[in-house]
mmCIF file of C-alpha atoms in Angstrom:
data_model
loop_
_atom_site.group_PDB
_atom_site.id
_atom_site.type_symbol
_atom_site.label_atom_id
_atom_site.label_comp_id
_atom_site.label_asym_id
_atom_site.label_seq_id
_atom_site.Cartn_x
_atom_site.Cartn_y
_atom_site.Cartn_z
ATOM 1 C CA MET A 22 19.632 16.037 0.810
ATOM 2 C CA SER A 23 15.817 17.126 -0.094
ATOM 3 C CA THR A 24 12.629 14.994 1.633
ATOM 4 C CA ASP A 25 12.245 13.956 -1.652
ATOM 5 C CA ALA A 26 15.725 12.215 -2.597
ATOM 6 C CA VAL A 27 15.778 10.688 0.886
ATOM 7 C CA PHE A 28 11.976 8.840 0.139
ATOM 8 C CA ARG A 29 13.014 7.818 -2.516
ATOM 9 C CA LEU A 30 17.010 6.484 -2.086
ATOM 10 C CA LEU A 31 15.182 4.365 1.122
ATOM 11 C CA TYR A 32 12.520 3.358 -1.417
ATOM 12 C CA ILE A 33 14.980 1.880 -3.983
ATOM 13 C CA ILE A 34 17.029 0.011 -1.189
ATOM 14 C CA TYR A 35 13.765 -1.365 0.613
ATOM 15 C CA TRP A 36 11.858 -2.215 -2.397
ATOM 16 C CA PRO A 37 13.021 -5.039 -3.158
ATOM 17 C CA ILE A 38 13.197 -6.549 0.222
ATOM 18 C CA PHE A 39 9.465 -6.282 0.363
ATOM 19 C CA ASN A 40 8.427 -7.398 -2.601
ATOM 20 C CA PHE A 41 10.199 -10.232 -2.114
ATOM 21 C CA LEU A 42 8.517 -11.144 1.437
ATOM 22 C CA HIS A 43 5.628 -9.173 0.538
ATOM 23 C CA PRO A 44 4.465 -8.539 -3.402
ATOM 24 C CA ILE A 45 1.977 -6.110 -3.811
ATOM 25 C CA LYS A 46 -1.124 -6.162 -6.216
ATOM 26 C CA ALA A 47 -2.043 -2.772 -6.509
ATOM 27 C CA VAL A 48 -5.500 -1.838 -8.127
ATOM 28 C CA GLY A 49 -6.844 1.221 -9.218
ATOM 29 C CA ARG A 50 -3.363 2.481 -9.814
ATOM 30 C CA GLU A 51 -4.838 5.043 -13.053
ATOM 31 C CA ASN A 52 -6.819 6.509 -9.766
ATOM 32 C CA ILE A 53 -3.790 8.072 -8.019
ATOM 33 C CA PRO A 54 -3.856 11.950 -8.538
ATOM 34 C CA GLU A 55 -1.337 14.415 -9.443
ATOM 35 C CA GLY A 56 -0.020 16.994 -6.944
ATOM 36 C CA ALA A 57 -1.724 16.860 -3.499
ATOM 37 C CA ALA A 58 -3.720 14.061 -1.969
ATOM 38 C CA VAL A 59 -4.493 13.057 1.153
ATOM 39 C CA ILE A 60 -4.072 9.335 0.926
ATOM 40 C CA CYS A 61 -6.488 7.462 3.542
ATOM 41 C CA PRO A 62 -6.386 3.521 3.659
ATOM 42 C CA ASN A 63 -7.257 1.451 6.761
ATOM 43 C CA HIS A 64 -5.401 0.073 9.212
ATOM 44 C CA THR A 65 -5.244 -3.096 10.265
ATOM 45 C CA THR A 66 -1.758 -3.913 10.684
ATOM 46 C CA ALA A 67 1.738 -1.933 11.628
ATOM 47 C CA GLY A 68 3.078 -3.137 7.852
ATOM 48 C CA ASP A 69 -0.179 -1.071 6.514
ATOM 49 C CA PRO A 70 2.323 1.777 5.775
ATOM 50 C CA LEU A 71 4.991 0.717 3.617
ATOM 51 C CA TYR A 72 2.157 -1.324 1.378
ATOM 52 C CA VAL A 73 0.855 1.842 -0.084
ATOM 53 C CA VAL A 74 3.915 3.563 -0.051
ATOM 54 C CA PHE A 75 5.000 0.952 -2.244
ATOM 55 C CA ALA A 76 1.593 0.260 -4.124
ATOM 56 C CA LEU A 77 1.874 4.062 -4.708
ATOM 57 C CA GLY A 78 4.829 3.386 -6.478
ATOM 58 C CA ARG A 79 8.564 5.613 -6.379
ATOM 59 C CA GLN A 80 7.003 8.266 -8.360
ATOM 60 C CA TYR A 81 4.596 9.129 -5.642
ATOM 61 C CA PRO A 82 6.408 10.904 -2.554
ATOM 62 C CA VAL A 83 4.616 10.523 0.702
ATOM 63 C CA TRP A 84 4.568 12.394 3.875
ATOM 64 C CA ALA A 85 3.195 10.121 6.567
ATOM 65 C CA MET A 86 1.445 11.179 10.049
ATOM 66 C CA ALA A 87 2.762 8.129 12.990
ATOM 67 C CA LYS A 88 2.411 7.906 16.057
ATOM 68 C CA ALA A 89 5.090 9.846 17.418
ATOM 69 C CA GLU A 90 6.857 6.903 18.971
ATOM 70 C CA ILE A 91 7.771 5.855 16.097
ATOM 71 C CA LEU A 92 10.218 8.483 15.476
ATOM 72 C CA LYS A 93 12.096 7.763 18.784
ATOM 73 C CA TRP A 94 13.734 4.866 17.847
ATOM 74 C CA PRO A 95 17.219 4.941 17.137
ATOM 75 C CA VAL A 96 18.462 5.122 13.971
ATOM 76 C CA LEU A 97 14.681 4.613 11.855
ATOM 77 C CA GLY A 98 13.234 7.410 13.575
ATOM 78 C CA TRP A 99 15.657 9.662 12.396
ATOM 79 C CA LEU A 100 15.669 8.187 9.014
ATOM 80 C CA LEU A 101 12.052 8.401 8.784
ATOM 81 C CA SER A 102 11.901 11.520 9.822
ATOM 82 C CA LYS A 103 13.823 12.390 7.045
ATOM 83 C CA ALA A 104 11.771 10.746 4.961
ATOM 84 C CA GLY A 105 8.430 12.502 5.544
ATOM 85 C CA VAL A 106 7.493 11.022 8.536
ATOM 86 C CA PHE A 107 6.206 13.056 11.231
ATOM 87 C CA GLY A 108 4.519 12.060 14.597
ATOM 88 C CA VAL A 109 1.431 12.974 16.442
ATOM 89 C CA GLU A 110 0.837 12.865 19.748
ATOM 90 C CA ARG A 111 -2.391 10.892 19.786
ATOM 91 C CA GLY A 112 -5.389 11.804 22.156
ATOM 92 C CA HIS A 113 -5.229 15.393 22.127
ATOM 93 C CA ALA A 114 -4.954 18.795 19.737
ATOM 94 C CA ASP A 115 -1.265 18.637 18.187
ATOM 95 C CA LEU A 116 -0.684 21.660 16.342
ATOM 96 C CA LYS A 117 2.058 20.567 15.132
ATOM 97 C CA ALA A 118 1.084 17.976 13.165
ATOM 98 C CA ALA A 119 -1.663 19.313 11.686
ATOM 99 C CA LYS A 120 0.560 22.150 10.780
ATOM 100 C CA THR A 121 2.907 20.109 9.222
ATOM 101 C CA ALA A 122 0.246 18.347 7.632
ATOM 102 C CA MET A 123 -1.233 21.310 5.578
ATOM 103 C CA LYS A 124 2.936 21.966 4.540
ATOM 104 C CA CYS A 125 2.887 18.638 2.678
ATOM 105 C CA LEU A 126 -0.268 19.513 1.068
ATOM 106 C CA LYS A 127 0.365 22.927 0.491
ATOM 107 C CA SER A 128 3.641 22.177 -1.447
ATOM 108 C CA ASN A 129 1.758 19.904 -3.831
ATOM 109 C CA HIS A 130 2.427 16.674 -1.914
ATOM 110 C CA LYS A 131 0.948 13.131 -0.737
ATOM 111 C CA LEU A 132 -0.324 12.884 2.846
ATOM 112 C CA LEU A 133 -0.956 8.920 4.250
ATOM 113 C CA ILE A 134 -3.322 9.831 7.405
ATOM 114 C CA PHE A 135 -4.808 6.825 8.581
ATOM 115 C CA PRO A 136 -9.355 7.863 9.262
ATOM 116 C CA GLU A 137 -9.809 5.378 11.973
ATOM 117 C CA GLY A 138 -6.658 6.626 13.707
ATOM 118 C CA THR A 139 -5.226 3.958 14.923
ATOM 119 C CA ARG A 140 -5.025 0.282 13.831
ATOM 120 C CA VAL A 141 -8.902 -2.100 14.033
ATOM 121 C CA GLY A 142 -8.120 -5.869 13.856
ATOM 122 C CA GLU A 143 -9.966 -7.052 11.206
ATOM 123 C CA GLY A 144 -13.737 -7.961 12.177
ATOM 124 C CA GLU A 145 -13.401 -5.176 14.927
ATOM 125 C CA SER A 146 -15.122 -1.692 14.124
ATOM 126 C CA SER A 147 -13.957 2.295 14.625
ATOM 127 C CA ASP A 148 -15.394 5.792 14.804
ATOM 128 C CA ALA A 149 -13.788 7.405 11.698
ATOM 129 C CA LYS A 150 -11.650 10.447 12.871
ATOM 130 C CA ALA A 151 -11.738 13.580 11.581
ATOM 131 C CA GLY A 152 -8.472 14.532 10.646
ATOM 132 C CA ALA A 153 -8.410 13.620 6.672
ATOM 133 C CA ALA A 154 -11.646 15.340 6.134
ATOM 134 C CA LEU A 155 -10.269 18.823 8.374
ATOM 135 C CA PHE A 156 -6.767 18.833 5.964
ATOM 136 C CA ALA A 157 -8.884 17.803 2.711
ATOM 137 C CA THR A 158 -11.005 20.984 2.841
ATOM 138 C CA ARG A 159 -8.687 23.256 4.718
ATOM 139 C CA THR A 160 -6.271 22.906 1.820
ATOM 140 C CA GLY A 161 -8.432 22.079 -1.513
ATOM 141 C CA SER A 162 -6.974 18.413 -1.433
ATOM 142 C CA PRO A 163 -8.724 15.865 -2.665
ATOM 143 C CA LEU A 164 -9.423 12.643 -0.534
ATOM 144 C CA VAL A 165 -8.421 9.503 -1.928
ATOM 145 C CA PRO A 166 -9.734 6.401 -0.410
ATOM 146 C CA VAL A 167 -7.228 2.868 -0.424
ATOM 147 C CA TYR A 168 -8.565 -0.674 0.756
ATOM 148 C CA ILE A 169 -5.569 -2.705 2.249
ATOM 149 C CA GLN A 170 -6.440 -6.611 2.707
ATOM 150 C CA PRO A 171 -5.773 -7.431 6.198
ATOM 151 C CA LYS A 172 -4.544 -10.766 5.207
ATOM 152 C CA LYS A 173 -1.184 -10.788 4.766
ATOM 153 C CA ARG A 174 1.146 -13.781 3.728
ATOM 154 C CA ARG A 175 4.809 -14.429 3.373
ATOM 155 C CA PHE A 176 5.293 -14.511 -0.563
ATOM 156 C CA ARG A 177 1.358 -13.759 -1.228
ATOM 157 C CA LYS A 178 0.407 -11.169 -2.500
ATOM 158 C CA THR A 179 -2.014 -8.207 -0.241
ATOM 159 C CA ALA A 180 -3.857 -6.625 -2.485
ATOM 160 C CA VAL A 181 -4.318 -2.670 -2.249
ATOM 161 C CA VAL A 182 -7.135 -0.966 -3.848
ATOM 162 C CA PHE A 183 -7.330 3.125 -5.258
ATOM 163 C CA GLY A 184 -10.488 4.051 -4.661
ATOM 164 C CA ARG A 185 -10.897 7.790 -7.124
ATOM 165 C CA PRO A 186 -10.109 10.648 -5.676
ATOM 166 C CA TYR A 187 -12.454 13.147 -4.667
ATOM 167 C CA TYR A 188 -13.682 16.268 -3.742
ATOM 168 C CA PRO A 189 -15.649 16.209 -0.055
ATOM 169 C CA GLU A 190 -18.327 18.783 0.016
ATOM 170 C CA PHE A 191 -20.538 21.124 2.575
ATOM 171 C CA GLN A 192 -22.462 24.202 3.275
ATOM 172 C CA GLY A 193 -20.979 27.640 3.433
ATOM 173 C CA ARG A 194 -17.604 29.270 3.642
ATOM 174 C CA LYS A 195 -15.592 26.574 6.221
ATOM 175 C CA PRO A 196 -17.238 22.957 6.899
ATOM 176 C CA SER A 197 -18.365 22.781 10.635
ATOM 177 C CA ALA A 198 -18.174 19.853 12.877
ATOM 178 C CA GLU A 199 -20.531 17.918 11.929
ATOM 179 C CA ASP A 200 -19.581 17.928 8.399
ATOM 180 C CA TYR A 201 -16.066 17.257 9.443
ATOM 181 C CA GLN A 202 -17.817 14.128 10.843
ATOM 182 C CA ARG A 203 -19.770 13.540 8.253
ATOM 183 C CA ILE A 204 -17.413 13.590 5.388
ATOM 184 C CA ALA A 205 -15.071 10.998 7.643
ATOM 185 C CA ASP A 206 -18.058 8.472 7.715
ATOM 186 C CA ASP A 207 -18.619 9.268 4.262
ATOM 187 C CA LEU A 208 -14.721 8.366 3.812
ATOM 188 C CA LEU A 209 -14.493 5.294 5.224
ATOM 189 C CA ASP A 210 -17.234 3.986 3.866
ATOM 190 C CA ARG A 211 -15.764 4.210 0.294
ATOM 191 C CA VAL A 212 -12.641 2.702 2.622
ATOM 192 C CA ARG A 213 -14.264 -0.517 2.973
ATOM 193 C CA ALA A 214 -16.468 -0.735 -0.071
ATOM 194 C CA LEU A 215 -13.050 -0.513 -2.198
ATOM 195 C CA GLY A 216 -12.387 -4.566 -0.342
ATOM 196 C CA GLU A 217 -15.189 -5.777 -2.976
ATOM 197 C CA GLN A 218 -12.664 -5.188 -5.438
ATOM 198 C CA ALA A 219 -9.862 -6.806 -3.175
ATOM 199 C CA GLY A 220 -10.305 -10.002 -5.162
#
């Protein structure tokens, strides 16, 4: 069974349960591009990847970069790995994870990656990480800023806002380290700005 097929099977199984407990108000779904894209949401709770996946819809299979520990969970970790979730060892350069991310985009899939690199509580601040900028520029894929409402309550809708896709700009043949950081900072600013549309 292909990765996309496993993704859609798990989607069908878990969507009714998730939607009952945590209904989603998707805003700006018309901004979701066809083909490869780097999906970049803010990250305040452990369930954020599910909010994004279910807001996107079943027609958009997503590969997601997650901390490696998740894939070590019995059964669930194995299922997630078959559905397009791949681990990254945080704290140092993980070349295997980077190659998997590039493969995802070059295969015309969507990649979910959190620009902040980790969960950041409401009211806290964090610097943007350059991963999303690197993967987008290396593969010619657009960045899609996404804002997930931080406060989530059972049986009440949580807003997920999709911004317009855009291609990061830089000077020269390839971006410098400073370019990557500038693109990452701008991306995070765009994500936060979408909060005004969350209602």
